[in-house]
Short mmCIF file of C-alpha atoms and ligand atoms in Angstrom, two decimals:
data_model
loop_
_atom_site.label_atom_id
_atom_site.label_comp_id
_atom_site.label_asym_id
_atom_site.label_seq_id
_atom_site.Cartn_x
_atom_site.Cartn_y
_atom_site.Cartn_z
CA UNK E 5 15.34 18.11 8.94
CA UNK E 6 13.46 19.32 5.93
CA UNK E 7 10.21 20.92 5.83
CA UNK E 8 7.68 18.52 6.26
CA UNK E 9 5.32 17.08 3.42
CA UNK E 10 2.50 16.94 5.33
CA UNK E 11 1.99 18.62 8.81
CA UNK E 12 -1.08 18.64 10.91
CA UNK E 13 -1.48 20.80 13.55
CA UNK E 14 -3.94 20.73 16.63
CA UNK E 15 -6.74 19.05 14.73
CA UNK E 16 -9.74 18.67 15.89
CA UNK E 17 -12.78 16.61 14.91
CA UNK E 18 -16.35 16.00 16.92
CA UNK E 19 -19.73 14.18 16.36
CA UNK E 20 -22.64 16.20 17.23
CA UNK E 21 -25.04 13.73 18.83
CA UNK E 22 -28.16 13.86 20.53
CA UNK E 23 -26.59 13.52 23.81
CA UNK E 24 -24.34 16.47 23.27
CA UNK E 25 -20.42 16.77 21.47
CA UNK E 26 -17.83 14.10 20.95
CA UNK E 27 -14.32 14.46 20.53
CA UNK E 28 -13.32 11.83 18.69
CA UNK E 29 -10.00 13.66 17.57
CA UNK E 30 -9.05 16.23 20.04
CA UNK E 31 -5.48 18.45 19.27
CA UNK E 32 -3.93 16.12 17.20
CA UNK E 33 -0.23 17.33 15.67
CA UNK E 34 2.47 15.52 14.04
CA UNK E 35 4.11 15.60 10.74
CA UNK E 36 5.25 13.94 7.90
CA UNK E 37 8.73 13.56 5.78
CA UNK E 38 9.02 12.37 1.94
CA UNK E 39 8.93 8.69 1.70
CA UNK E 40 8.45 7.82 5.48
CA UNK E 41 6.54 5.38 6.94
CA UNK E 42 4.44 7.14 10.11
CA UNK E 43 1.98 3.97 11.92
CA UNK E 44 -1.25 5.13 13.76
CA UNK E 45 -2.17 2.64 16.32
CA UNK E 46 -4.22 2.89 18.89
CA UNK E 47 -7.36 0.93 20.25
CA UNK E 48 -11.30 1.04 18.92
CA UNK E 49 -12.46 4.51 18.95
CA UNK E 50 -9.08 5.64 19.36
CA UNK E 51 -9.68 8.66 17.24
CA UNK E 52 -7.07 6.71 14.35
CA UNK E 53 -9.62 6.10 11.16
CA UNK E 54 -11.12 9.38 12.18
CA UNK E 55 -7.67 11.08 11.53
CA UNK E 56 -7.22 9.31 8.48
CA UNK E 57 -10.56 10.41 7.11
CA UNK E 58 -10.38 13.99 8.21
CA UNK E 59 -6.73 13.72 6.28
CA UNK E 60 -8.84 12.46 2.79
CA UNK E 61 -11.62 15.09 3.34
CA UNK E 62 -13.63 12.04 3.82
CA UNK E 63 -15.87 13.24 7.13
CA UNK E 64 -19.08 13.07 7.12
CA UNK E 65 -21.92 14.70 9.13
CA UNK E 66 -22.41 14.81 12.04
CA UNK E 67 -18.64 14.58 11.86
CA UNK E 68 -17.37 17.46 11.40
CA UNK E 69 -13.48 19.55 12.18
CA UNK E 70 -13.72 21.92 15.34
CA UNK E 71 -10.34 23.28 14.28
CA UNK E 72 -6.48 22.89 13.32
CA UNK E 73 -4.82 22.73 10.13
CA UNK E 74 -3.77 19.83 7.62
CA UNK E 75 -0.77 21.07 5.25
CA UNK E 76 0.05 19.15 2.62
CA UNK E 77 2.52 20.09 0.20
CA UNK E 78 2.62 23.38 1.61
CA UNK E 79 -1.38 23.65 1.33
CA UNK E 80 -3.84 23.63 3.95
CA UNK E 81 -6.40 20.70 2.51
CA UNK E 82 -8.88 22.15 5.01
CA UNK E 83 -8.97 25.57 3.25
CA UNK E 84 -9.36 24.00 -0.50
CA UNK E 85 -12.96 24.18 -1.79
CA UNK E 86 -14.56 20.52 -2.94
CA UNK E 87 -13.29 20.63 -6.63
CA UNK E 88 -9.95 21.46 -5.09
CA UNK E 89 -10.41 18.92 -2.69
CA UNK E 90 -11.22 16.27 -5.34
CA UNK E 91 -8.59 17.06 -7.16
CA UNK E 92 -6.29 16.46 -4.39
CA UNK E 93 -7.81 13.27 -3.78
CA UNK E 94 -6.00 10.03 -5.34
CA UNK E 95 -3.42 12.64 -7.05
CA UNK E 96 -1.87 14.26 -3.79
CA UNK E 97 -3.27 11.64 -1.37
CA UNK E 98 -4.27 8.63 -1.59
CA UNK E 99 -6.26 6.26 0.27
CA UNK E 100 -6.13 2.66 0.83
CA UNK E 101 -9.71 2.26 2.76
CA UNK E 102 -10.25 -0.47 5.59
CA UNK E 103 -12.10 -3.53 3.99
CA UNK E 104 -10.64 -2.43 0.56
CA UNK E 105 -11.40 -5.71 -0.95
CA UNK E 106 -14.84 -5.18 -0.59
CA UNK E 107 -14.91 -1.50 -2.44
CA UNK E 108 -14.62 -2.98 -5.69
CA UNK E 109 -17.54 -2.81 -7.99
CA UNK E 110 -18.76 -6.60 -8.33
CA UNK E 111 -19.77 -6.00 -12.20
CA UNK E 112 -17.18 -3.57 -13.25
CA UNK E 113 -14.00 -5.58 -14.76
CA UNK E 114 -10.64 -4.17 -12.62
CA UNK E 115 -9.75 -2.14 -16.18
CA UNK E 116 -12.85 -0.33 -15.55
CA UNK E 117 -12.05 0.65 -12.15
CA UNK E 118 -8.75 2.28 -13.18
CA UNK E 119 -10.80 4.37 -15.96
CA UNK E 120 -12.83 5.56 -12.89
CA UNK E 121 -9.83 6.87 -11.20
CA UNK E 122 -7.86 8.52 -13.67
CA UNK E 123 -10.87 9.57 -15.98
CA UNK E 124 -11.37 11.16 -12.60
CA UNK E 125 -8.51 13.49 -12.60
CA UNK E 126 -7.97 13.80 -16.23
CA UNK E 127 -9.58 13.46 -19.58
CA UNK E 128 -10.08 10.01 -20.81
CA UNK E 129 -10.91 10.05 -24.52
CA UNK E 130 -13.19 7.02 -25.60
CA UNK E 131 -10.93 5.70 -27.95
CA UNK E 132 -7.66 6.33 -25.48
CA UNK E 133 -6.08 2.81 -25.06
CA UNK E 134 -5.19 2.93 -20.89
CA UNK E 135 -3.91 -0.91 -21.48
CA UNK E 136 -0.28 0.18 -20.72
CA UNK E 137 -0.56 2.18 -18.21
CA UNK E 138 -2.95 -0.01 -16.09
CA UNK E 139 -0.70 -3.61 -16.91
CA UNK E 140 2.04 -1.15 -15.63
CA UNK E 141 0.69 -0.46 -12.32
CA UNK E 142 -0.78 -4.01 -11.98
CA UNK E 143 2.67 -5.38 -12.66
CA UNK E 144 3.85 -2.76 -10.10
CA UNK E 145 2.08 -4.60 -7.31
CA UNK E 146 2.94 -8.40 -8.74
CA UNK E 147 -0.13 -8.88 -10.59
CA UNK E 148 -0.01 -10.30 -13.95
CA UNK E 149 -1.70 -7.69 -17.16
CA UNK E 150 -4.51 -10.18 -17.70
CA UNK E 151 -5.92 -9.41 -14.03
CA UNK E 152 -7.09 -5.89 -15.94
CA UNK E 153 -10.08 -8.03 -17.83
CA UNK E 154 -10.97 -9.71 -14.67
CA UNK E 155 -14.26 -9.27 -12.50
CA UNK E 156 -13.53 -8.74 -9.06
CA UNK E 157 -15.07 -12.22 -7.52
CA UNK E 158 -12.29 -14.00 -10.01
CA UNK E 159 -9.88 -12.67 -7.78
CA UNK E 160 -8.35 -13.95 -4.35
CA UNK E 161 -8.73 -11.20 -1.06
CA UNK E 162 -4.72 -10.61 -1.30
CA UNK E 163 -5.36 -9.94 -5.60
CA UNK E 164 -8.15 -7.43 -4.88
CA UNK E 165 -5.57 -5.70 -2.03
CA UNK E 166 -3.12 -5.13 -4.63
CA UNK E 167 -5.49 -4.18 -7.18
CA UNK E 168 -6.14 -1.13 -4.74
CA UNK E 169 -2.73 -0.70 -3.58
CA UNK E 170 -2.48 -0.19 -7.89
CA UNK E 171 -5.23 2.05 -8.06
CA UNK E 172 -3.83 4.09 -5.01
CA UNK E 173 -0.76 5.16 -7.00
CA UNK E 174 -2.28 5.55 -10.32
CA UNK E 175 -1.37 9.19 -10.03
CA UNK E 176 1.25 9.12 -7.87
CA UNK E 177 0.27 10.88 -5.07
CA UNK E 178 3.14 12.13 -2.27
CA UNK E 179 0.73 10.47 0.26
CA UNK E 180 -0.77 7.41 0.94
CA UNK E 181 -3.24 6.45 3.83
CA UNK E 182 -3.46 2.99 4.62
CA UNK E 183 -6.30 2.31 6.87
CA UNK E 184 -5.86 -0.93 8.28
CA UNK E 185 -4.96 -2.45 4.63
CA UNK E 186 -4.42 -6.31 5.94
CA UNK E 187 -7.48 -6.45 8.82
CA UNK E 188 -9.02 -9.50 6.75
CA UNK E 189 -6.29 -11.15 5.00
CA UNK E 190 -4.64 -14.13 6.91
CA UNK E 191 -1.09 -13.78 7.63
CA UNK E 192 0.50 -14.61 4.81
CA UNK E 193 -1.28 -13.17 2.08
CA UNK E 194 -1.03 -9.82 4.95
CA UNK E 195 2.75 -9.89 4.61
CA UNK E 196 2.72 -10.42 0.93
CA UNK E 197 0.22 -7.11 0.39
CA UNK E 198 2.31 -5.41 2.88
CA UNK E 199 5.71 -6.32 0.69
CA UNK E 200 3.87 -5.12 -1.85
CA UNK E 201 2.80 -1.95 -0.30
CA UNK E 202 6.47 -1.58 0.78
CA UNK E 203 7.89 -1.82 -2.70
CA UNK E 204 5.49 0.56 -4.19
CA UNK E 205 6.14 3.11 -1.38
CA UNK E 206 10.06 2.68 -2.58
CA UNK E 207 9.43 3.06 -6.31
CA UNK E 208 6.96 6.42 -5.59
CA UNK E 209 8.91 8.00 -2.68
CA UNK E 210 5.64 8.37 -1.07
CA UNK E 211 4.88 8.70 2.39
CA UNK E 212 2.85 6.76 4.15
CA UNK E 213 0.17 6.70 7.38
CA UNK E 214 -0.63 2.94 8.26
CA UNK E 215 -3.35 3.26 10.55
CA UNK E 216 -3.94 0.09 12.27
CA UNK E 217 -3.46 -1.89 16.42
CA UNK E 218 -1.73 -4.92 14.60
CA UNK E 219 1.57 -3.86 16.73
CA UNK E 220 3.44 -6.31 15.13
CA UNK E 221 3.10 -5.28 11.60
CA UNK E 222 3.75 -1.50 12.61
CA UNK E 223 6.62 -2.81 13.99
CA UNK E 224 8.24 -3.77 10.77
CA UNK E 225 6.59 -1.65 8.59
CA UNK E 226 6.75 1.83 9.85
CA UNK E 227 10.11 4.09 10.62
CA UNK E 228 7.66 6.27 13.26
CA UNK E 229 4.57 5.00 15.52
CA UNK E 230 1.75 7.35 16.96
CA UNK E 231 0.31 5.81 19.58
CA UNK E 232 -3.60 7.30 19.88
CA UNK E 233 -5.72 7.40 23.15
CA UNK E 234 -9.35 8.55 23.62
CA UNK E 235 -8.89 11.57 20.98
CA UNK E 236 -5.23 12.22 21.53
CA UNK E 237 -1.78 11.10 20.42
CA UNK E 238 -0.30 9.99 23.66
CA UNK E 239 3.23 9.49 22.02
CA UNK E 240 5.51 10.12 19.10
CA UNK E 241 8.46 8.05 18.44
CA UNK E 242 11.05 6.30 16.27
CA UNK E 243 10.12 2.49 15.97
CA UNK E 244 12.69 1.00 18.20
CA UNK E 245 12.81 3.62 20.67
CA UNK E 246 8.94 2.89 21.09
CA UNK E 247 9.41 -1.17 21.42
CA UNK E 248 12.66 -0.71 23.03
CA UNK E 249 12.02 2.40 25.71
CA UNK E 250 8.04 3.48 25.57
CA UNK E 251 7.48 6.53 27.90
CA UNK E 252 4.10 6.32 28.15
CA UNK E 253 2.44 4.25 30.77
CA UNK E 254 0.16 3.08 28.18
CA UNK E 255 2.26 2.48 25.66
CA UNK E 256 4.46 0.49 27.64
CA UNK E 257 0.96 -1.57 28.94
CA UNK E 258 0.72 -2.13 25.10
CA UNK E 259 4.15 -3.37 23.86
CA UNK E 260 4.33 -5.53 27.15
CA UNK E 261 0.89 -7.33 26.23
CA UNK E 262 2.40 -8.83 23.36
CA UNK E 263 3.23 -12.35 23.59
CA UNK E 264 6.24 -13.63 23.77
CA UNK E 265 7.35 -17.04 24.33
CA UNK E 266 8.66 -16.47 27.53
CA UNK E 267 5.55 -15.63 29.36
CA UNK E 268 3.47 -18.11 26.66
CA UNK E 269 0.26 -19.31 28.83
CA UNK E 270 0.07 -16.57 30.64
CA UNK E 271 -2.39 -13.46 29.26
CA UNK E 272 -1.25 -10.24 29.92
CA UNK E 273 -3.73 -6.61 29.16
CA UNK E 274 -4.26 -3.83 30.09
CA UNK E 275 -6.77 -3.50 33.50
CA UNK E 276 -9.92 -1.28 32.80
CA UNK E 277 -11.62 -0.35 29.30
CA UNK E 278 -11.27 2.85 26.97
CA UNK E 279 -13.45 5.48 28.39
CA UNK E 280 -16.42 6.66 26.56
CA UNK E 281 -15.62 9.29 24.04
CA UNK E 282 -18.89 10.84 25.81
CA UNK E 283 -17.68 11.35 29.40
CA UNK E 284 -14.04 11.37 29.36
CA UNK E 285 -12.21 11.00 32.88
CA UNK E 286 -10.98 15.03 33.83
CA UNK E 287 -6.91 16.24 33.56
CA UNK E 288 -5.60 12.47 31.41
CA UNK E 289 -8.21 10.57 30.17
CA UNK E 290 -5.55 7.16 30.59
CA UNK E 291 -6.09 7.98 34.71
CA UNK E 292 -8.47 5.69 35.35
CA UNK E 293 -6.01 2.64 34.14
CA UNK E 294 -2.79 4.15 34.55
CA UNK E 295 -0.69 2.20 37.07
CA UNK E 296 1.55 5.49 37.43
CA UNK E 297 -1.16 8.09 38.22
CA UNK E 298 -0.16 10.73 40.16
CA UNK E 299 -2.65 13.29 41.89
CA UNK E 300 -2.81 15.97 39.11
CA UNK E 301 -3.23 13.41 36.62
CA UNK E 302 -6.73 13.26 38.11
CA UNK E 303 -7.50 17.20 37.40
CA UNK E 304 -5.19 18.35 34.94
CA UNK E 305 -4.22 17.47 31.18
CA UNK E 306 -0.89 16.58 30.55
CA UNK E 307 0.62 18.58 27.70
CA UNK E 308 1.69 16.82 24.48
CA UNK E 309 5.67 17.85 24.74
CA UNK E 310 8.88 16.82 22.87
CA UNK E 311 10.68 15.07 25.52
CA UNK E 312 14.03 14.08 23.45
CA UNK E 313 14.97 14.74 19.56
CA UNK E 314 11.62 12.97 17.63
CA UNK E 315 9.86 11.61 21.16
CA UNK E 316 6.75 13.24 21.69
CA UNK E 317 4.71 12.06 25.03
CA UNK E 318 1.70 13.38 26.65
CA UNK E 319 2.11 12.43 30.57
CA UNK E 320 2.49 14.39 33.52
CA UNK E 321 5.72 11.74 34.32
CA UNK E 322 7.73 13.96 31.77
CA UNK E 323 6.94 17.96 33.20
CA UNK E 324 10.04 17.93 34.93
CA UNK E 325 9.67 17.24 38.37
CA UNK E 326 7.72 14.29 38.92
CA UNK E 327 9.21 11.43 36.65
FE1 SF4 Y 15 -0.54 8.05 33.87
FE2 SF4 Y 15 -0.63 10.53 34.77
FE3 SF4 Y 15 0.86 9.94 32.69
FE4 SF4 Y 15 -1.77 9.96 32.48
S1 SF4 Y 15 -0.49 11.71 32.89
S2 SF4 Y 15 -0.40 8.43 31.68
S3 SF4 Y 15 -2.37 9.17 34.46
S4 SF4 Y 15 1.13 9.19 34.78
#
């Protein structure tokens, strides 16, 4: 395998809050390869967006990073001052932010919004005609050149999702982040940005981190899935191994909630609710709900392992000995 394009590495990001610390990311790792497709999914407060923000440089107080390292093209973003940082931003990676559609300025036409973000990277002389470049990246994500002079309320939700999706690669970064890109589109119009986030992922070579819980569209989006739980990636694995085999008792709770039509009618979940990031259960915070729990599970945390090439689970089931 190649060296990774991006890599993170035990990273670590709390809240300081009046009733103490949270972990809302606690020793994440995985990594990244050109042009793949890695999904994030996990639950509310799942520690996913969180990840995906401390990836853009995007935290803010009282969030802050404990500790780890974020490597991205061979630098660690974590170490790069805030010009670096900005710099990075949009022209290494890339975000697509949850409730995108709504991040557009009402009163600046969609031409003005690509001056924004490549007058931010580069010098943008007053008389510079951007026309072909920004009808080239709108026609990159199926919208017609004329959408440039538009205002964004003469635009449908799925228009304004490409318009970012266009924005996003303006400078080609070798990242994107997509943080839940389709959350208020309806289903079409969701596979439609999603073809179209596909198709520009192709043309760039980019990789990309869908964060998201819409199991279904990481399903046939993504090559990988990490599946997060209270803080932690719980496991690491090529798409169909994960629907077809999941390791992890809660990743197997999760794939077997989905419907189907063979158990139509009848609701299936999984028993208990996510612990509060503020008084995590002791040893594996998934103990409480786990229908597998053995007695150390109760004292002990499991260690995040590779169990087989590319599978990556965090479970006391897999430390040789118990499963
Ligand atoms: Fe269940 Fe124990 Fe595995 Fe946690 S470590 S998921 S409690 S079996």
């Amino acid at each position: 395998m190649t060296q990774p394009i991006l890599q993170v590495s035990e990273l670590k990001v709390y809240y300081h809050t009046s009733q103490g610390v949270v972990k809302a990311v606690d020793g994440v790792s995985f990594s990244l390869q050109k042009g793949e497709k890695f999904g994030l999914v996990g639950e509310s407060g799942s520690g996913k967006t969180t990840t995906a923000m401390a990836l853009m440089r995007l935290l803010n107080p009282p969030a802050f990073v404990e500790g780890g390292h974020i490597t991205l093209n061979g630098r660690n973003l974590l170490a790069l001052s805030e010009e670096e940082t900005r710099r990075a931003r949009g022209a290494e990676i890339s975000l697509i932010p949850q409730g995108a559609m709504n991040s557009l300025n009402p009163v600046m036409r969609v031409r003005g919004h690509f001056h924004d973000t490549i007058g931010a990277h580069r010098k943008v002389s007053r008389g510079e005609d951007m026309s072909t470049t920004i009808e080239r990246l709108l026609r990159k994500v199926g919208l017609p050149p004329d959408v440039a002079n538009r205002y964004p309320h003469e635009l449908s939700g799925g228009m304004k999702q490409r318009v970012i999706i266009a924005m996003s690669i303006a400078l080609e970064p070798s990242v994107i982040v997509a943080d839940e890109p389709t959350s208020a589109l309806d289903v079409v119009v969701q596979m439609q940005v999603m073809a179209t986030l596909d198709q520009v992922q192709k043309d760039l070579g980019a990789a990309v981190i869908l964060v998201g819980h819409d199991m279904g569209l990481m399903a046939q989006f993504c090559d990988r899935i990490g599946v997060m739980y209270a803080g932690t990636l719980v496991e690491v694995a090529p798409v169909s191994q994960l629907f077809e085999d999941p390791q992890h008792p809660y990743t197997q709770l999760l794939i077997s909630s989905l419907p189907d039509f063979e158990t139509k009618g009848r609701f299936r979940g999984i028993p208990g609710l996510p612990p509060s990031l503020r008084a995590l259960p002791p040893g594996c915070t998934f103990h409480p709900r786990c229908p597998k729990v053995l007695d150390r599970c109760k004292t002990v945390v499991p260690a995040y392992r590779e169990i087989a090439p590319a599978r990556w689970v965090s479970c006391h089931l897999y430390d040789g000995g118990a499963g």
